[in-house]
Short mmCIF file of C-alpha atoms in Angstrom, two decimals:
data_model
loop_
_atom_site.label_atom_id
_atom_site.label_comp_id
_atom_site.label_asym_id
_atom_site.label_seq_id
_atom_site.Cartn_x
_atom_site.Cartn_y
_atom_site.Cartn_z
CA MET J 1 0.10 0.21 0.09
CA ILE J 2 1.40 3.24 -0.43
CA LEU J 3 0.62 5.70 1.96
CA GLU J 4 2.45 9.00 -0.24
CA LYS J 5 -0.08 9.39 -3.96
CA GLY J 6 1.75 13.00 -4.72
CA ARG J 7 4.81 13.43 -6.65
CA ILE J 8 6.60 16.39 -6.56
CA SER J 9 9.78 17.44 -8.88
CA SER J 10 13.34 17.84 -7.95
CA SER J 11 13.37 21.85 -8.75
CA GLN J 12 10.40 22.47 -7.01
CA LEU J 13 12.26 20.64 -3.92
CA ILE J 14 14.93 24.48 -3.44
CA LEU J 15 11.72 26.31 -1.87
CA PRO J 16 10.31 24.12 1.24
CA LEU J 17 14.42 23.90 1.77
CA LEU J 18 14.72 27.13 1.48
CA GLY J 19 12.11 27.79 4.46
CA TYR J 20 12.86 24.74 6.78
CA CYS J 21 16.61 26.22 7.10
CA LEU J 22 14.90 29.64 7.99
CA SER J 23 12.39 29.19 10.11
CA TYR J 24 13.68 30.52 13.92
CA SER J 25 16.94 31.46 12.67
CA VAL J 26 15.52 34.57 11.43
CA ILE J 27 14.21 35.24 14.77
CA PHE J 28 17.72 33.74 16.81
CA MET J 29 20.39 34.57 14.82
CA PRO J 30 21.78 31.38 15.84
CA GLY J 31 25.41 31.84 15.97
CA GLN J 32 25.45 35.02 17.86
CA GLU J 33 27.64 34.51 20.96
CA ALA J 34 30.48 34.51 18.15
CA GLY J 35 29.00 38.54 18.75
CA HIS J 36 30.28 40.96 15.59
CA ASP J 37 32.78 37.77 13.74
CA VAL J 38 28.73 36.39 13.77
CA TRP J 39 29.05 36.26 9.79
CA ILE J 40 32.02 34.68 9.32
CA SER J 41 30.99 31.78 11.66
CA THR J 42 27.31 31.69 10.12
CA ILE J 43 30.05 31.32 6.61
CA ALA J 44 31.44 28.51 8.62
CA GLY J 45 28.41 27.06 8.81
CA ILE J 46 27.93 26.59 5.35
CA GLY J 47 30.41 24.70 4.99
CA GLU J 48 29.63 21.98 7.31
CA GLY J 49 25.85 22.35 6.25
CA LEU J 50 27.07 21.46 2.94
CA PHE J 51 28.88 18.40 3.94
CA LEU J 52 25.61 17.61 5.64
CA ALA J 53 23.58 17.88 2.46
CA PHE J 54 26.49 15.70 1.25
CA ILE J 55 25.68 13.06 2.93
CA TYR J 56 22.33 13.46 3.12
CA VAL J 57 21.51 13.49 -0.39
CA SER J 58 24.82 10.66 -1.33
CA LEU J 59 22.43 7.88 1.35
CA ALA J 60 19.25 9.02 -1.41
CA LEU J 61 21.36 8.03 -4.07
CA LYS J 62 22.77 5.34 -2.58
CA PHE J 63 18.96 3.97 -2.20
CA PRO J 64 16.69 5.78 -4.36
CA GLY J 65 12.47 5.03 -3.92
CA LYS J 66 13.30 4.43 0.43
CA ASN J 67 13.43 6.04 2.62
CA LEU J 68 14.79 6.93 5.85
CA LEU J 69 13.17 3.84 7.65
CA GLU J 70 13.32 1.37 5.27
CA ILE J 71 17.33 2.88 4.57
CA ASN J 72 17.45 1.89 8.15
CA ASP J 73 15.77 -1.13 8.21
CA TYR J 74 18.39 -2.18 5.05
CA ILE J 75 21.45 -1.40 7.10
CA TYR J 76 21.35 -1.99 11.21
CA GLY J 77 18.62 -5.21 10.34
CA ARG J 78 15.25 -5.88 11.23
CA TYR J 79 15.23 -4.87 15.17
CA LEU J 80 18.01 -1.97 15.89
CA GLY J 81 16.90 -0.97 12.58
CA LYS J 82 13.30 -0.05 13.78
CA LEU J 83 14.74 1.00 17.50
CA ILE J 84 16.99 4.27 15.30
CA SER J 85 13.76 4.27 13.12
CA ILE J 86 11.61 5.24 16.55
CA SER J 87 14.09 7.04 17.62
CA TYR J 88 14.21 9.62 15.26
CA LEU J 89 10.36 9.65 15.11
CA TRP J 90 10.67 11.41 18.16
CA TYR J 91 13.44 13.85 17.06
CA PHE J 92 10.91 14.99 14.65
CA LEU J 93 8.31 14.90 16.97
CA HIS J 94 10.84 16.56 20.11
CA ILE J 95 11.91 19.47 17.35
CA ALA J 96 8.19 20.41 15.78
CA SER J 97 7.26 21.05 19.35
CA LEU J 98 10.12 23.48 19.78
CA VAL J 99 9.86 25.47 16.69
CA LEU J 100 6.02 25.23 17.54
CA ARG J 101 6.77 26.50 21.32
CA ASN J 102 9.55 29.53 20.18
CA TYR J 103 7.41 30.86 17.47
CA GLY J 104 4.65 30.99 20.24
CA ASP J 105 6.84 32.76 22.81
CA PHE J 106 8.27 35.22 20.01
CA PHE J 107 4.85 35.96 19.83
CA SER J 108 4.10 36.96 22.86
CA GLY J 109 6.77 37.94 24.32
CA VAL J 110 7.60 40.82 21.42
CA PHE J 111 3.96 41.55 19.04
CA LEU J 112 0.73 41.38 21.66
CA VAL J 113 2.35 40.39 25.90
CA GLU J 114 -0.59 40.39 27.25
CA THR J 115 -2.11 37.17 25.19
CA PRO J 116 -0.79 33.63 26.30
CA TYR J 117 1.47 31.29 23.49
CA LEU J 118 -1.55 29.32 23.14
CA VAL J 119 -3.85 31.96 21.42
CA PHE J 120 -0.40 32.15 18.33
CA ILE J 121 0.44 28.23 18.81
CA ILE J 122 -3.56 26.28 17.98
CA PRO J 123 -4.49 28.47 14.91
CA VAL J 124 -0.79 28.28 12.85
CA MET J 125 -1.39 24.24 14.20
CA ILE J 126 -5.16 23.85 12.76
CA ALA J 127 -3.72 25.54 9.36
CA CYS J 128 -0.43 22.23 9.57
CA ALA J 129 -2.83 20.02 10.11
CA SER J 130 -5.05 21.12 7.03
CA ALA J 131 -1.72 21.12 4.91
CA VAL J 132 0.30 17.34 6.28
CA ARG J 133 -3.84 15.91 5.50
CA ASN J 134 -3.50 17.30 2.26
CA GLY J 135 -0.63 15.75 1.10
CA ILE J 136 3.37 16.57 0.29
CA GLU J 137 2.32 18.55 -2.59
CA VAL J 138 0.21 21.14 -1.33
CA ILE J 139 3.83 21.23 1.24
CA THR J 140 5.13 22.49 -1.34
CA ARG J 141 2.94 24.31 -3.52
CA THR J 142 2.05 26.83 -0.33
CA ALA J 143 6.19 26.70 0.06
CA ILE J 144 6.43 28.35 -3.19
CA VAL J 145 3.93 30.93 -2.87
CA LEU J 146 4.79 32.08 0.28
CA MET J 147 9.10 31.81 0.33
CA PRO J 148 9.19 34.10 -2.70
CA ILE J 149 7.62 36.83 -0.42
CA THR J 150 9.48 35.88 2.01
CA LEU J 151 12.96 36.47 0.25
CA PHE J 152 11.36 40.12 -0.71
CA MET J 153 10.53 40.53 2.69
CA TYR J 154 14.59 40.02 4.09
CA VAL J 155 15.57 41.78 0.85
CA PHE J 156 13.30 45.19 1.47
CA ASN J 157 14.32 45.30 5.30
CA PHE J 158 18.49 44.39 3.99
CA PHE J 159 18.07 47.65 1.75
CA PHE J 160 16.03 50.03 3.96
CA LEU J 161 18.10 49.69 6.74
CA LEU J 162 20.99 50.25 4.33
CA ASN J 163 21.61 54.63 5.98
CA GLU J 164 21.72 53.08 9.79
CA MET J 165 24.32 50.32 9.36
CA ASP J 166 27.98 50.81 10.61
CA PHE J 167 30.73 48.78 9.10
CA LYS J 168 32.44 49.66 12.05
CA ALA J 169 30.99 47.09 13.79
CA PHE J 170 32.72 44.62 12.28
CA GLU J 171 36.18 46.07 13.62
CA PRO J 172 38.79 44.18 15.31
CA PHE J 173 38.12 41.44 12.97
CA PHE J 174 37.74 37.92 14.08
CA GLU J 175 39.00 39.06 17.91
CA ILE J 176 36.95 35.33 19.20
CA THR J 177 39.10 32.12 19.93
CA PHE J 178 39.40 28.93 17.62
CA LYS J 179 37.27 27.37 20.35
CA GLN J 180 34.53 29.74 20.16
CA PHE J 181 34.90 29.84 16.77
CA THR J 182 33.91 26.29 15.99
CA ASP J 183 30.83 26.57 19.07
CA SER J 184 29.23 29.15 17.07
CA SER J 185 29.40 28.14 13.26
CA HIS J 186 28.47 24.61 14.71
CA HIS J 187 25.77 25.88 16.64
CA VAL J 188 24.86 27.31 13.10
CA ALA J 189 24.89 24.69 11.61
CA VAL J 190 22.93 21.83 13.13
CA ALA J 191 21.17 24.98 13.87
CA SER J 192 19.34 25.65 10.31
CA PHE J 193 21.02 23.06 8.18
CA GLY J 194 21.28 19.60 10.10
CA GLU J 195 17.96 19.19 10.81
CA ALA J 196 17.15 18.84 6.72
CA VAL J 197 17.15 15.16 7.45
CA VAL J 198 13.88 14.53 7.93
CA PHE J 199 14.18 15.83 4.23
CA LEU J 200 15.71 11.51 4.12
CA LEU J 201 11.64 10.72 3.91
CA ILE J 202 10.52 13.25 1.74
CA PHE J 203 13.61 12.93 -1.50
CA PRO J 204 10.95 9.53 -2.33
CA PHE J 205 8.75 11.19 -3.38
CA ILE J 206 10.87 12.85 -6.24
CA ASN J 207 9.76 11.83 -9.27
CA LYS J 208 13.94 11.91 -10.88
CA VAL J 209 15.19 11.26 -7.57
CA LYS J 210 18.98 11.04 -9.54
CA GLN J 211 18.31 14.95 -9.85
CA ILE J 212 18.22 16.09 -6.59
CA ARG J 213 21.52 17.09 -5.76
CA MET J 214 21.70 20.38 -7.77
CA PRO J 215 18.21 21.48 -5.59
CA THR J 216 19.76 20.25 -2.62
CA PHE J 217 22.97 21.75 -3.07
CA LEU J 218 21.25 25.15 -4.36
CA GLY J 219 18.62 25.34 -1.20
CA PHE J 220 21.53 25.16 0.70
CA ILE J 221 23.34 27.71 -0.34
CA LEU J 222 20.58 30.10 -0.63
CA ALA J 223 19.67 29.59 3.09
CA GLY J 224 22.89 30.45 4.18
CA GLY J 225 23.14 33.67 1.94
CA VAL J 226 19.81 34.99 3.93
CA LEU J 227 21.03 33.61 7.23
CA VAL J 228 24.56 35.52 6.01
CA LEU J 229 22.36 38.59 5.42
CA ASN J 230 20.54 38.89 8.39
CA ALA J 231 24.00 38.44 10.52
CA VAL J 232 25.78 41.42 8.91
CA GLN J 233 22.53 43.79 9.04
CA ASN J 234 21.57 42.32 12.62
CA VAL J 235 25.81 43.18 13.86
CA ALA J 236 26.26 46.82 11.60
CA VAL J 237 22.71 47.89 12.90
CA LEU J 238 22.73 46.87 16.55
CA GLY J 239 25.98 46.46 16.99
CA ALA J 240 27.91 45.00 20.32
CA ALA J 241 23.78 44.64 21.42
CA SER J 242 23.49 41.98 18.68
CA LYS J 243 25.89 39.73 21.01
CA VAL J 244 22.85 40.16 24.04
CA SER J 245 19.81 40.77 21.97
CA THR J 246 17.35 37.47 21.76
CA TYR J 247 15.31 38.70 19.38
CA ALA J 248 18.18 41.09 17.00
CA THR J 249 16.17 41.20 14.05
CA VAL J 250 12.98 42.57 15.43
CA GLN J 251 15.27 45.21 17.56
CA ALA J 252 17.20 45.93 13.66
CA VAL J 253 14.66 46.27 11.52
CA ARG J 254 12.21 48.33 14.57
CA ILE J 255 14.70 51.51 14.08
CA ILE J 256 14.17 51.64 10.00
CA ASN J 257 12.38 54.66 9.74
CA VAL J 258 12.73 56.48 5.62
CA GLY J 259 10.68 59.88 6.12
CA ASP J 260 8.57 58.88 8.53
CA ILE J 261 6.35 57.10 6.10
CA PHE J 262 7.96 53.88 6.35
CA THR J 263 7.70 52.98 10.07
CA ARG J 264 6.89 50.37 12.63
CA ILE J 265 7.82 47.52 9.62
CA GLU J 266 8.82 44.92 11.93
CA PHE J 267 5.99 43.07 11.22
CA THR J 268 7.77 42.06 8.04
CA VAL J 269 9.99 40.04 10.02
CA TYR J 270 6.21 38.15 11.56
CA VAL J 271 5.60 37.43 8.11
CA ILE J 272 9.18 35.71 7.09
CA LEU J 273 8.56 33.39 10.33
CA VAL J 274 4.88 33.23 10.30
CA ALA J 275 5.90 30.90 6.64
CA THR J 276 9.04 28.78 8.02
CA VAL J 277 7.44 28.30 10.92
CA PHE J 278 4.29 26.67 9.17
CA LEU J 279 6.73 25.26 6.55
CA LYS J 280 8.98 24.17 9.15
CA ILE J 281 6.33 22.13 11.43
CA SER J 282 4.89 20.63 8.12
CA ILE J 283 7.01 18.86 6.92
CA LEU J 284 8.72 18.09 10.40
CA TYR J 285 5.07 17.21 11.60
CA TYR J 286 4.16 14.86 7.79
CA GLY J 287 7.56 12.90 8.56
CA VAL J 288 6.90 11.95 11.67
CA CYS J 289 3.17 11.35 10.78
CA LEU J 290 4.30 8.79 7.34
CA GLY J 291 7.11 7.46 9.60
CA THR J 292 4.94 6.53 12.16
CA ALA J 293 2.30 4.97 9.50
CA GLN J 294 4.97 2.83 7.63
CA LEU J 295 6.38 1.92 10.53
CA LEU J 296 2.77 0.21 12.07
CA LYS J 297 2.17 -0.77 8.42
CA LEU J 298 -0.35 1.64 8.02
CA ARG J 299 -2.42 1.96 5.45
CA THR J 300 -3.11 5.96 5.55
CA TYR J 301 -1.89 8.24 8.21
CA LEU J 302 -4.20 10.11 8.26
CA PRO J 303 -6.17 9.20 10.90
CA LEU J 304 -2.95 10.08 12.97
CA VAL J 305 -2.43 13.42 11.73
CA LEU J 306 -4.54 15.29 14.74
CA PRO J 307 -4.07 12.88 17.75
CA TYR J 308 -0.27 14.05 16.69
CA GLY J 309 -1.38 18.13 16.27
CA ILE J 310 -2.40 18.03 20.01
CA ILE J 311 0.82 15.99 21.34
CA ILE J 312 3.36 18.52 20.00
CA ILE J 313 1.29 20.85 21.33
CA LEU J 314 1.11 19.40 24.61
CA LEU J 315 4.73 19.01 24.26
CA GLY J 316 5.48 22.41 23.35
CA THR J 317 3.74 23.48 26.57
CA PHE J 318 4.87 21.07 30.22
CA GLN J 319 9.19 21.25 28.99
CA PHE J 320 9.64 24.81 29.80
CA GLU J 321 9.35 27.14 32.31
CA ASN J 322 10.25 29.95 30.02
CA VAL J 323 11.75 31.66 27.00
CA MET J 324 15.16 32.40 28.93
CA GLN J 325 15.46 28.81 29.57
CA ILE J 326 14.66 27.55 25.79
CA ILE J 327 17.04 29.72 24.91
CA SER J 328 20.07 28.12 27.93
CA TRP J 329 18.01 24.27 26.20
CA PHE J 330 19.39 25.38 22.94
CA ASN J 331 22.66 26.98 23.32
CA GLU J 332 23.83 23.97 25.89
CA THR J 333 22.23 20.71 25.22
CA TYR J 334 21.08 21.44 21.58
CA PRO J 335 23.99 21.20 19.66
CA TYR J 336 24.98 17.66 21.57
CA TYR J 337 21.78 16.63 21.44
CA SER J 338 21.36 16.98 17.77
CA LEU J 339 25.07 15.19 16.80
CA PRO J 340 24.15 11.84 16.50
CA PHE J 341 21.03 12.32 14.73
CA GLN J 342 21.99 14.48 12.03
CA ILE J 343 25.68 13.44 11.91
CA PHE J 344 26.87 10.40 13.39
CA LEU J 345 23.20 7.75 12.30
CA PRO J 346 23.35 9.53 8.29
CA ALA J 347 27.44 8.95 8.47
CA LEU J 348 28.11 5.33 9.90
CA SER J 349 24.81 4.43 7.47
CA LEU J 350 26.39 5.32 4.03
CA ILE J 351 29.19 3.75 5.08
CA ILE J 352 28.10 0.86 5.94
CA ALA J 353 25.96 0.58 3.09
CA TYR J 354 29.24 1.13 1.26
CA ILE J 355 30.92 -1.31 2.76
CA LYS J 356 27.85 -3.39 1.79
CA ASN J 357 27.12 -2.19 -1.82
CA PRO J 358 23.14 -2.02 -2.05
CA SER J 359 23.99 -1.42 -5.77
CA GLN J 360 25.22 -4.99 -6.64
CA GLU J 361 23.24 -6.79 -4.31
CA GLY J 362 20.14 -5.70 -6.74
CA ARG J 363 22.03 -6.42 -10.05
CA ALA J 364 22.35 -10.14 -8.49
CA LYS J 365 18.79 -10.02 -8.06
CA MET F 4 -12.34 25.56 29.67
CA LYS F 5 -11.64 22.27 30.73
CA ILE F 6 -15.34 21.10 28.89
CA LEU F 7 -13.66 22.29 26.06
CA MET F 8 -10.88 20.49 25.94
CA PHE F 9 -13.37 17.36 26.21
CA PHE F 10 -15.66 18.54 23.28
CA VAL F 11 -12.48 19.31 20.47
CA PHE F 12 -11.09 15.64 21.65
CA ILE F 13 -14.57 13.87 21.18
CA LEU F 14 -15.27 16.27 18.09
CA ILE F 15 -11.70 15.01 17.02
CA PHE F 16 -13.19 10.86 18.07
CA PHE F 17 -16.15 11.29 15.93
CA PHE F 18 -14.44 12.96 13.00
CA GLU F 19 -11.79 9.74 12.91
CA ALA F 20 -13.19 7.09 14.16
CA PRO F 21 -16.83 6.33 12.06
CA GLY F 22 -14.70 6.47 9.10
CA LEU F 23 -11.74 3.80 9.92
CA ILE F 24 -15.15 1.55 11.45
CA GLN F 25 -16.89 1.01 8.42
CA LYS F 26 -13.81 0.68 6.03
CA LYS F 27 -12.87 -2.08 8.17
CA TYR F 28 -9.35 -0.55 8.45
CA ILE F 29 -9.05 -2.62 12.05
CA ARG F 30 -5.21 -1.54 12.37
CA GLU F 31 -5.28 2.14 12.02
CA LEU F 32 -8.26 2.55 14.06
CA ILE F 33 -6.06 1.15 17.15
CA SER F 34 -3.10 3.06 16.63
CA PHE F 35 -5.00 6.35 16.41
CA LEU F 36 -7.28 5.08 19.88
CA VAL F 37 -3.48 4.18 20.90
CA LEU F 38 -2.25 8.24 19.72
CA TRP F 39 -6.03 9.82 20.85
CA SER F 40 -5.80 8.41 24.22
CA LEU F 41 -1.83 9.66 25.27
CA ALA F 42 -2.93 13.06 23.97
CA PHE F 43 -6.52 12.76 25.84
CA VAL F 44 -4.63 11.34 29.78
CA LEU F 45 -1.28 14.49 28.94
CA SER F 46 -4.09 17.53 28.37
CA PHE F 47 -5.98 16.08 31.42
CA LEU F 48 -3.02 16.15 33.37
CA ILE F 49 -2.15 19.31 32.42
CA THR F 50 -5.38 21.23 32.49
CA TYR F 51 -5.34 19.58 35.91
CA ASP F 52 -1.42 20.73 36.79
CA VAL F 53 0.00 18.02 37.11
CA LYS F 54 4.05 18.35 37.38
CA ILE F 55 5.18 16.14 34.50
CA PRO F 56 8.52 15.50 34.20
CA SER F 57 10.02 17.17 31.57
CA PRO F 58 11.66 15.73 28.29
CA SER F 59 13.90 18.30 26.71
CA GLU F 60 15.46 18.40 31.45
CA GLY F 61 16.08 14.48 31.32
CA ILE F 62 17.62 14.73 27.05
CA ALA F 63 19.80 17.93 28.73
CA ARG F 64 21.64 16.06 32.60
CA ILE F 65 21.69 13.07 29.80
CA THR F 66 24.08 15.27 27.40
CA LYS F 67 25.58 16.78 30.23
CA LEU F 68 26.49 13.75 31.85
CA ILE F 69 28.87 12.23 28.72
CA VAL F 70 30.08 16.19 27.90
CA LYS F 71 31.35 15.59 30.70
CA GLY F 72 32.66 12.20 30.50
CA LEU F 73 34.13 12.45 27.04
CA TYR F 74 36.25 15.39 28.59
#
């Protein structure tokens, strides 16, 4: 039984990947701890991200038409493979809940201060549930509508902030220690690029699997370019304050004032955030539902969508008490927690795949 | 508020279950019911202010132990 009948073309992959990689990196500015050298560590983070993309793409090309769970089953055997697949599903569920909580906290902390975050979380979750029930084609098409608007708003903000920028803020050049540099660049890589491991569940739905290499790299490079642009903008506008402010991008965009007409246009950041977070949560949520249905050998994943939606909302609610806890968790635990899922297991799978060499086995049969 | 929560859960149940029973998708029905009751119990506990251990905190403790052990 085929769980998903939809197919997407390889060029359609770029925009969902871009939105997925940006999401809350837009407001949090990962690698912030590098201070005014954040743009250098972001560029280094893109390098690490491209290495990760290389691992994921090679894994997908090694097993064309197979998704992450089937690859796990093939490589690690039936039982260990299932265990690893379950831990991956937990990881996706967990990230989805964290992204959702960040989103809610951002709005109740910056935009409508008196309103509880559940008010922001529930509507976006209903939209995501609807997108997931409609399948992968609908999610990619929403990306095609939403992402150009997002990119336009980025460029718009950057140009309107140009006269506020002070490029002396980047001096002295490379003031951080090597450990700080590696820490912050690794942080950039895991927070924005590494989470794209969920795309291993989506690669089999691409009609020409052999052509996924270019779109994946292009999506990563585009996302990296936007992140560097964002980092440069925030440091140049805010100076030293960019290191300590929780939501640096909003602080920077608030300053825009063009002839007293274009003022208070931080709503553009809200629009960007809503669009990208919607994409990120729908893709993760879709991965969780599809993976569970495949693991339990169900004929359809639709009945799992609504219960999983509620579980994601609840997981987001009770795990943390406030924003500061989340941020410290993201800085201290997350870079280590995501290592096995994003780097070790895919790399190990790739090495074992090269030793086992499935393509020759397929030919022998 | 609590009544609203019960209402939402009942609504979800009647949205999904009849179709599954009609098509005789028993496996799907069972997995739906398991997830649905998990969500129900969790939200029940949260609305009645029961303290649930946070998985993220547990993960933080375990990673701290491992990272300290490695360095």
